[in-house]
Amino acid sequence: MIKQVANKPWRLAVGLMSGTSVDGIDAALVELEGLGANPKVRLLAFRNMPYPPAVREKIFALFRPENATVDKVGYMNFLLGEYFAEAALAVIQEAGVDKSTVDFIASHGQTIWHAPQADCSDGYPIRCTVQIGEGAVIAERTGIPTVSDFRVADMAAGGQGAPLVPFTEYLLYRRKEETILLQNIGGIGNMTVLPAGAPPEAVFAFDTGPGNMIIDAVISAATGGAEGFDRDGAAAARGTVCRALLEELQKDPYYTQLLPKTTGRERFGQQYTARLLNYGKEHGLSFDDLAATATELTAWSIADAYERYVLPRYQAAELIAGGGGSYNPTLMAALGRRLAPHGVQVRTQEDLGLSSDAKEAVAFALMGDRFMTGQPNALPSVTGAKRAAIMGKLSLPSPR
């Protein structure tokens, strides 16, 4: 099966992604051509399939270890397999493509736990991660070979299992004459640094801190769950940044942690935002003020990351933002204001004629393509692994 795909001059694939915001499943149908360092990728169709509210609530419950019992994790693993399969079939149908011509599906799944720091308490340096959305279910329901569970191979090789998208960013975005930054602003923010004309081992990337996660939590609390994000940055635009709270939030030790580093809901999730909301109550801050402060924190964390980890080595010409946060004009204005003194122009994927929404789903399609053609699909310089892993596990459908 893998050999057959590797021998094809072009391949059709579906990339599937569900991120830390748990907004739903992003599905991208792409055409891939070339097997070397300069692949060609063409987006044929994209759609987002939101989770039913009750299912989204159950997923969020699994982010707390005390709730994530084996029966609930096992059930949700298979349930999400059904949803991921449905999303894949929907985007194939939307493109008007016969599913028999699709070579494979590549699914990131839904992360519910990520512990990248080694725990040596039992004599081995154990790092672990859990992504659910069973690949075997996706393969069986669609009849299409499915690559899933990408992160574990990198962690087995001593890496942090994240960030993974920089591998594809290097293939698709690098420039000979300019250093550029690629900033994803999902639930968590992450930055990829592509030095001018650099070989792959010179690329580095890391999570900058919270992206939309804290902002979303504030809006959810303000609206009783009716809204899950700050639409058009309106709440933050109405509010006033609380400097005392911002300074307190900036003291989190994550921001000065040495690279490589990744983070997630384990640090900036429900317990973190509960403290933020309590601070607001105690000090008479409105929800709009909290949204403004959380938005400024995200912008600051990205600019601080550039100043702390990049600027001592490289002067960037441009930061290209993607993810849901790139659609928030208040956040983008704050980011542009903080990076302007460094001469860094802030642009979005859409400014380049691309899609912020589809970017990560496309990335996993490309990583799946590398797996199917027997090539490494991770950057050890980014994840901290000892060697470049071939990430993914293959599930084959039963004979039809």
Short mmCIF file of C-alpha atoms in Angstrom, two decimals:
data_model
loop_
_atom_site.label_atom_id
_atom_site.label_comp_id
_atom_site.label_asym_id
_atom_site.label_seq_id
_atom_site.Cartn_x
_atom_site.Cartn_y
_atom_site.Cartn_z
CA MET A 1 0.00 0.00 0.00
CA ILE A 2 2.71 2.49 0.99
CA LYS A 3 4.84 1.50 -2.01
CA GLN A 4 1.91 2.07 -4.37
CA VAL A 5 1.43 5.61 -3.08
CA ALA A 6 5.15 6.39 -3.20
CA ASN A 7 5.29 5.47 -6.88
CA LYS A 8 2.54 7.91 -7.89
CA PRO A 9 3.60 11.27 -9.37
CA TRP A 10 0.70 12.98 -7.54
CA ARG A 11 -1.53 11.97 -4.68
CA LEU A 12 -4.92 13.01 -3.33
CA ALA A 13 -5.22 13.21 0.44
CA VAL A 14 -7.52 14.49 3.16
CA GLY A 15 -5.94 16.24 6.13
CA LEU A 16 -7.95 16.37 9.38
CA MET A 17 -7.28 18.61 12.37
CA SER A 18 -8.96 19.45 15.66
CA GLY A 19 -7.08 21.92 17.82
CA THR A 20 -6.92 23.07 21.42
CA SER A 21 -9.92 25.37 20.97
CA VAL A 22 -12.09 22.32 20.14
CA ASP A 23 -14.11 24.40 17.68
CA GLY A 24 -14.65 21.42 15.40
CA ILE A 25 -12.89 19.36 12.75
CA ASP A 26 -11.03 21.05 9.91
CA ALA A 27 -10.97 18.90 6.76
CA ALA A 28 -8.87 19.75 3.70
CA LEU A 29 -8.73 17.83 0.43
CA VAL A 30 -5.37 18.46 -1.22
CA GLU A 31 -3.41 17.39 -4.25
CA LEU A 32 0.26 16.67 -3.58
CA GLU A 33 3.02 16.44 -6.16
CA GLY A 34 6.73 15.73 -5.79
CA LEU A 35 8.58 13.72 -3.17
CA GLY A 36 11.60 15.88 -2.36
CA ALA A 37 12.30 19.13 -0.53
CA ASN A 38 10.04 21.24 -2.77
CA PRO A 39 6.62 19.59 -2.85
CA LYS A 40 3.67 21.20 -4.56
CA VAL A 41 0.43 21.34 -2.59
CA ARG A 42 -2.90 22.50 -3.99
CA LEU A 43 -5.99 22.94 -1.82
CA LEU A 44 -9.04 21.52 -3.61
CA ALA A 45 -11.67 21.90 -0.87
CA PHE A 46 -11.96 22.83 2.78
CA ARG A 47 -14.69 22.69 5.38
CA ASN A 48 -15.08 22.91 9.13
CA MET A 49 -17.48 20.58 10.89
CA PRO A 50 -18.40 21.94 14.35
CA TYR A 51 -18.85 19.48 17.18
CA PRO A 52 -22.33 19.19 18.69
CA PRO A 53 -22.31 21.27 21.90
CA ALA A 54 -22.81 18.22 24.12
CA VAL A 55 -19.86 16.41 22.53
CA ARG A 56 -17.64 19.50 22.80
CA GLU A 57 -18.50 19.68 26.49
CA LYS A 58 -17.54 16.02 26.96
CA ILE A 59 -14.20 16.60 25.19
CA PHE A 60 -13.43 19.56 27.46
CA ALA A 61 -14.19 17.40 30.50
CA LEU A 62 -11.41 15.01 29.42
CA PHE A 63 -8.80 17.77 29.72
CA ARG A 64 -9.00 17.31 33.50
CA PRO A 65 -7.24 14.07 34.52
CA GLU A 66 -9.73 13.37 37.29
CA ASN A 67 -12.49 13.22 34.66
CA ALA A 68 -10.56 11.30 32.01
CA THR A 69 -11.36 7.78 33.17
CA VAL A 70 -10.51 4.97 30.78
CA ASP A 71 -14.13 4.29 29.90
CA LYS A 72 -14.76 7.93 28.92
CA VAL A 73 -11.50 8.24 26.97
CA GLY A 74 -12.14 4.96 25.16
CA TYR A 75 -15.69 5.95 24.26
CA MET A 76 -14.68 9.39 23.00
CA ASN A 77 -11.78 7.92 21.01
CA PHE A 78 -14.22 5.85 18.97
CA LEU A 79 -16.92 8.54 18.81
CA LEU A 80 -14.47 11.08 17.42
CA GLY A 81 -13.35 8.48 14.89
CA GLU A 82 -16.91 8.57 13.57
CA TYR A 83 -16.91 12.38 13.41
CA PHE A 84 -13.52 12.55 11.72
CA ALA A 85 -14.67 10.01 9.13
CA GLU A 86 -17.82 12.06 8.50
CA ALA A 87 -15.75 15.21 8.02
CA ALA A 88 -13.44 13.45 5.55
CA LEU A 89 -16.32 12.12 3.47
CA ALA A 90 -18.01 15.54 3.51
CA VAL A 91 -15.00 17.41 2.11
CA ILE A 92 -14.48 14.74 -0.55
CA GLN A 93 -18.11 15.08 -1.60
CA GLU A 94 -17.87 18.87 -1.57
CA ALA A 95 -14.97 18.70 -4.03
CA GLY A 96 -16.95 16.39 -6.32
CA VAL A 97 -14.21 13.77 -6.15
CA ASP A 98 -14.76 10.00 -6.22
CA LYS A 99 -13.51 8.74 -2.86
CA SER A 100 -11.86 5.76 -4.59
CA THR A 101 -9.31 8.21 -6.03
CA VAL A 102 -8.26 9.48 -2.58
CA ASP A 103 -5.00 7.81 -1.62
CA PHE A 104 -5.08 8.35 2.13
CA ILE A 105 -6.42 10.35 5.05
CA ALA A 106 -4.06 11.96 7.58
CA SER A 107 -5.67 12.78 10.92
CA HIS A 108 -4.07 14.66 13.79
CA GLY A 109 -6.93 13.73 16.10
CA GLN A 110 -7.85 15.65 19.25
CA THR A 111 -5.21 16.14 21.93
CA ILE A 112 -6.54 15.57 25.43
CA TRP A 113 -3.21 15.30 27.25
CA HIS A 114 0.33 16.35 26.42
CA ALA A 115 3.24 15.96 28.85
CA PRO A 116 6.45 16.79 26.94
CA GLN A 117 8.79 17.07 29.93
CA ALA A 118 10.57 13.82 30.78
CA ASP A 119 9.44 12.05 33.96
CA CYS A 120 12.27 9.79 35.18
CA SER A 121 10.58 8.55 38.36
CA ASP A 122 10.53 4.94 37.14
CA GLY A 123 14.00 4.87 35.62
CA TYR A 124 13.11 5.89 32.07
CA PRO A 125 12.71 9.40 30.61
CA ILE A 126 8.99 9.11 29.93
CA ARG A 127 7.23 11.72 27.83
CA CYS A 128 3.64 11.06 26.87
CA THR A 129 0.82 12.42 24.78
CA VAL A 130 -2.74 11.33 24.03
CA GLN A 131 -4.61 12.11 20.81
CA ILE A 132 -8.03 10.56 20.29
CA GLY A 133 -10.14 9.99 17.17
CA GLU A 134 -9.52 6.34 16.32
CA GLY A 135 -7.77 5.90 12.97
CA ALA A 136 -9.16 2.40 12.48
CA VAL A 137 -12.70 3.79 12.66
CA ILE A 138 -11.87 6.49 10.09
CA ALA A 139 -10.37 3.91 7.72
CA GLU A 140 -13.29 1.52 8.13
CA ARG A 141 -16.02 4.11 7.64
CA THR A 142 -14.38 5.77 4.63
CA GLY A 143 -12.71 2.78 3.00
CA ILE A 144 -9.53 4.88 2.77
CA PRO A 145 -6.14 4.11 4.40
CA THR A 146 -5.68 6.42 7.38
CA VAL A 147 -2.52 7.77 9.02
CA SER A 148 -3.02 8.96 12.60
CA ASP A 149 -1.30 9.35 15.99
CA PHE A 150 1.61 11.39 14.66
CA ARG A 151 3.18 12.84 17.81
CA VAL A 152 4.21 9.65 19.59
CA ALA A 153 7.05 8.71 17.22
CA ASP A 154 8.81 12.01 17.83
CA MET A 155 8.43 11.59 21.60
CA ALA A 156 9.82 8.05 21.38
CA ALA A 157 12.87 9.62 19.71
CA GLY A 158 13.32 11.96 22.67
CA GLY A 159 11.37 14.91 21.31
CA GLN A 160 8.49 16.90 22.75
CA GLY A 161 6.07 15.74 20.07
CA ALA A 162 5.43 19.38 19.18
CA PRO A 163 5.31 21.63 17.40
CA LEU A 164 4.90 19.55 14.24
CA VAL A 165 3.62 22.02 11.64
CA PRO A 166 7.04 23.77 11.31
CA PHE A 167 8.20 20.79 9.25
CA THR A 168 5.68 21.63 6.55
CA GLU A 169 6.24 25.36 6.95
CA TYR A 170 9.90 24.85 6.10
CA LEU A 171 8.96 22.96 2.95
CA LEU A 172 6.36 25.48 1.80
CA TYR A 173 7.33 28.96 3.08
CA ARG A 174 11.10 29.31 3.36
CA ARG A 175 12.85 32.18 1.55
CA LYS A 176 16.44 32.65 0.43
CA GLU A 177 16.84 36.32 1.31
CA GLU A 178 14.53 36.98 4.26
CA THR A 179 13.97 35.58 7.72
CA ILE A 180 10.26 35.16 8.34
CA LEU A 181 8.13 34.16 11.30
CA LEU A 182 5.04 32.00 11.01
CA GLN A 183 2.74 32.52 13.98
CA ASN A 184 -0.24 30.27 14.54
CA ILE A 185 -2.80 31.70 16.96
CA GLY A 186 -5.10 28.86 17.90
CA GLY A 187 -5.95 27.96 21.47
CA ILE A 188 -2.19 28.06 22.03
CA GLY A 189 0.15 30.33 20.07
CA ASN A 190 3.19 28.87 18.35
CA MET A 191 5.97 30.46 16.32
CA THR A 192 8.16 28.99 13.58
CA VAL A 193 11.39 30.78 12.69
CA LEU A 194 12.63 30.29 9.12
CA PRO A 195 16.06 31.93 8.85
CA ALA A 196 16.98 33.28 5.42
CA GLY A 197 18.35 30.49 3.24
CA ALA A 198 18.61 28.15 6.21
CA PRO A 199 18.92 24.35 6.05
CA PRO A 200 16.24 22.38 7.93
CA GLU A 201 18.41 21.93 11.01
CA ALA A 202 18.52 25.72 11.49
CA VAL A 203 14.73 26.01 11.75
CA PHE A 204 13.35 26.34 15.25
CA ALA A 205 9.87 26.70 16.68
CA PHE A 206 8.10 26.75 20.00
CA ASP A 207 4.83 27.58 21.69
CA THR A 208 4.68 31.26 22.61
CA GLY A 209 1.95 30.77 25.23
CA PRO A 210 -1.81 31.21 25.21
CA GLY A 211 -3.34 32.22 21.90
CA ASN A 212 -7.13 32.40 21.98
CA MET A 213 -7.57 30.06 24.93
CA ILE A 214 -7.87 32.62 27.71
CA ILE A 215 -9.81 35.10 25.57
CA ASP A 216 -12.29 32.36 24.66
CA ALA A 217 -12.74 31.39 28.31
CA VAL A 218 -13.52 34.99 29.26
CA ILE A 219 -16.12 35.33 26.50
CA SER A 220 -17.69 32.00 27.41
CA ALA A 221 -18.00 33.11 31.04
CA ALA A 222 -19.40 36.50 29.98
CA THR A 223 -22.10 34.98 27.80
CA GLY A 224 -22.93 31.92 29.84
CA GLY A 225 -21.47 29.73 27.12
CA ALA A 226 -23.55 31.29 24.33
CA GLU A 227 -20.40 32.60 22.61
CA GLY A 228 -17.11 30.76 22.48
CA PHE A 229 -14.80 33.49 21.14
CA ASP A 230 -14.44 37.26 20.91
CA ARG A 231 -16.12 37.89 17.57
CA ASP A 232 -14.20 40.58 15.64
CA GLY A 233 -12.31 41.39 18.86
CA ALA A 234 -15.30 43.52 19.89
CA ALA A 235 -15.19 42.80 23.64
CA ALA A 236 -11.47 43.53 23.88
CA ALA A 237 -11.95 46.73 21.86
CA ARG A 238 -14.59 47.92 24.36
CA GLY A 239 -12.49 47.04 27.40
CA THR A 240 -9.48 48.59 29.07
CA VAL A 241 -6.29 46.65 29.72
CA CYS A 242 -5.65 46.17 33.44
CA ARG A 243 -1.90 46.81 33.68
CA ALA A 244 -1.58 45.30 37.15
CA LEU A 245 -3.19 42.05 36.02
CA LEU A 246 -1.19 42.01 32.81
CA GLU A 247 2.06 42.38 34.72
CA GLU A 248 1.05 39.55 37.03
CA LEU A 249 0.21 37.27 34.09
CA GLN A 250 3.53 38.08 32.44
CA LYS A 251 5.36 36.55 35.41
CA ASP A 252 4.39 32.99 34.46
CA PRO A 253 7.68 31.04 34.26
CA TYR A 254 6.72 29.54 30.91
CA TYR A 255 7.67 32.74 29.11
CA THR A 256 11.33 32.49 30.15
CA GLN A 257 11.66 28.71 29.84
CA LEU A 258 14.52 27.52 27.63
CA LEU A 259 13.83 26.11 24.16
CA PRO A 260 12.56 23.69 23.00
CA LYS A 261 9.27 24.16 24.80
CA THR A 262 5.58 23.46 24.31
CA THR A 263 2.53 24.08 26.42
CA GLY A 264 -1.23 23.58 26.43
CA ARG A 265 -4.34 23.37 28.58
CA GLU A 266 -2.33 21.65 31.29
CA ARG A 267 -0.87 25.10 32.09
CA PHE A 268 -3.24 27.67 30.59
CA GLY A 269 -6.56 25.83 30.82
CA GLN A 270 -9.51 25.88 33.20
CA GLN A 271 -7.61 26.33 36.47
CA TYR A 272 -5.60 29.22 35.01
CA THR A 273 -8.64 31.01 33.64
CA ALA A 274 -10.56 30.44 36.87
CA ARG A 275 -7.89 32.45 38.69
CA LEU A 276 -8.15 35.16 36.06
CA LEU A 277 -11.93 35.38 36.44
CA ASN A 278 -11.66 35.47 40.23
CA TYR A 279 -9.17 38.33 39.98
CA GLY A 280 -11.67 40.21 37.86
CA LYS A 281 -14.41 39.78 40.45
CA GLU A 282 -12.17 40.81 43.33
CA HIS A 283 -10.92 43.95 41.56
CA GLY A 284 -14.14 45.04 39.87
CA LEU A 285 -13.05 44.37 36.30
CA SER A 286 -15.67 43.91 33.60
CA PHE A 287 -15.58 40.95 31.23
CA ASP A 288 -14.59 43.41 28.49
CA ASP A 289 -11.62 44.54 30.60
CA LEU A 290 -10.60 40.91 31.12
CA ALA A 291 -10.91 40.25 27.37
CA ALA A 292 -8.79 43.32 26.63
CA THR A 293 -6.15 42.18 29.12
CA ALA A 294 -6.10 38.60 27.82
CA THR A 295 -5.81 39.88 24.25
CA GLU A 296 -2.91 42.15 25.19
CA LEU A 297 -1.24 39.21 26.95
CA THR A 298 -1.34 37.14 23.76
CA ALA A 299 0.11 39.99 21.70
CA TRP A 300 2.79 40.63 24.33
CA SER A 301 3.72 36.93 24.56
CA ILE A 302 4.33 36.74 20.81
CA ALA A 303 6.39 39.93 20.71
CA ASP A 304 8.29 38.91 23.85
CA ALA A 305 9.09 35.54 22.28
CA TYR A 306 10.51 37.29 19.23
CA GLU A 307 12.62 39.62 21.37
CA ARG A 308 13.80 36.86 23.70
CA TYR A 309 14.48 33.92 21.38
CA VAL A 310 14.78 35.26 17.82
CA LEU A 311 16.09 38.82 17.73
CA PRO A 312 19.43 37.99 19.35
CA ARG A 313 20.12 35.77 16.31
CA TYR A 314 17.96 36.94 13.42
CA GLN A 315 16.19 40.11 12.30
CA ALA A 316 12.86 39.06 10.81
CA ALA A 317 11.24 40.96 7.95
CA GLU A 318 7.76 39.61 8.36
CA LEU A 319 5.42 37.71 10.67
CA ILE A 320 2.68 35.76 8.90
CA ALA A 321 -0.20 34.99 11.26
CA GLY A 322 -2.68 32.15 10.88
CA GLY A 323 -5.27 30.39 12.98
CA GLY A 324 -8.46 31.79 14.46
CA GLY A 325 -6.65 34.64 16.20
CA SER A 326 -5.60 36.11 12.86
CA TYR A 327 -9.27 37.02 12.29
CA ASN A 328 -9.34 39.12 15.49
CA PRO A 329 -8.56 42.71 14.43
CA THR A 330 -8.03 43.89 18.00
CA LEU A 331 -5.41 41.20 18.60
CA MET A 332 -3.73 41.78 15.25
CA ALA A 333 -3.55 45.53 15.87
CA ALA A 334 -1.96 44.95 19.28
CA LEU A 335 0.55 42.55 17.75
CA GLY A 336 1.39 44.96 14.95
CA ARG A 337 1.90 47.76 17.47
CA ARG A 338 4.30 45.66 19.56
CA LEU A 339 6.37 44.43 16.60
CA ALA A 340 6.52 47.71 14.66
CA PRO A 341 9.54 49.04 16.61
CA HIS A 342 11.49 46.00 15.40
CA GLY A 343 10.60 46.60 11.75
CA VAL A 344 8.57 43.38 11.55
CA GLN A 345 5.56 43.61 9.23
CA VAL A 346 2.52 41.65 10.42
CA ARG A 347 0.51 39.91 7.71
CA THR A 348 -1.99 37.05 7.56
CA GLN A 349 -2.29 33.90 5.47
CA GLU A 350 -5.09 35.59 3.56
CA ASP A 351 -2.75 38.44 2.65
CA LEU A 352 -0.72 35.80 0.78
CA GLY A 353 -3.80 34.36 -0.93
CA LEU A 354 -3.86 31.34 1.38
CA SER A 355 -6.24 30.11 4.08
CA SER A 356 -5.65 30.44 7.82
CA ASP A 357 -8.49 28.02 8.47
CA ALA A 358 -7.10 25.27 6.26
CA LYS A 359 -3.40 25.65 7.06
CA GLU A 360 -3.04 22.98 9.75
CA ALA A 361 -5.26 20.43 8.02
CA VAL A 362 -3.17 20.91 4.87
CA ALA A 363 -0.02 20.47 6.98
CA PHE A 364 -1.13 17.08 8.27
CA ALA A 365 -2.00 15.97 4.75
CA LEU A 366 1.58 16.79 3.79
CA MET A 367 2.96 15.00 6.87
CA GLY A 368 0.80 12.00 6.00
CA ASP A 369 2.20 12.08 2.48
CA ARG A 370 5.74 11.91 3.82
CA PHE A 371 4.75 8.95 6.01
CA MET A 372 3.15 7.15 3.07
CA THR A 373 6.26 7.71 0.95
CA GLY A 374 8.59 6.50 3.72
CA GLN A 375 10.22 9.84 4.55
CA PRO A 376 10.83 11.61 7.88
CA ASN A 377 8.19 14.21 8.67
CA ALA A 378 9.53 16.01 11.75
CA LEU A 379 12.28 18.53 12.51
CA PRO A 380 14.47 17.44 15.44
CA SER A 381 15.82 20.99 15.71
CA VAL A 382 12.28 22.04 16.59
CA THR A 383 11.07 19.20 18.81
CA GLY A 384 14.36 18.32 20.51
CA ALA A 385 14.33 14.72 19.25
CA LYS A 386 17.57 12.80 18.77
CA ARG A 387 16.69 12.06 15.13
CA ALA A 388 14.03 12.80 12.57
CA ALA A 389 11.13 10.42 13.08
CA ILE A 390 8.69 9.04 10.53
CA MET A 391 5.57 9.92 12.46
CA GLY A 392 2.23 8.20 12.11
CA LYS A 393 0.43 4.89 12.39
CA LEU A 394 -1.37 3.31 9.46
CA SER A 395 -4.89 1.87 9.67
CA LEU A 396 -6.17 -0.03 6.65
CA PRO A 397 -9.86 -0.54 5.84
CA SER A 398 -11.21 -4.05 5.64
CA PRO A 399 -11.55 -5.43 2.06
CA ARG A 400 -14.73 -4.23 0.36
#
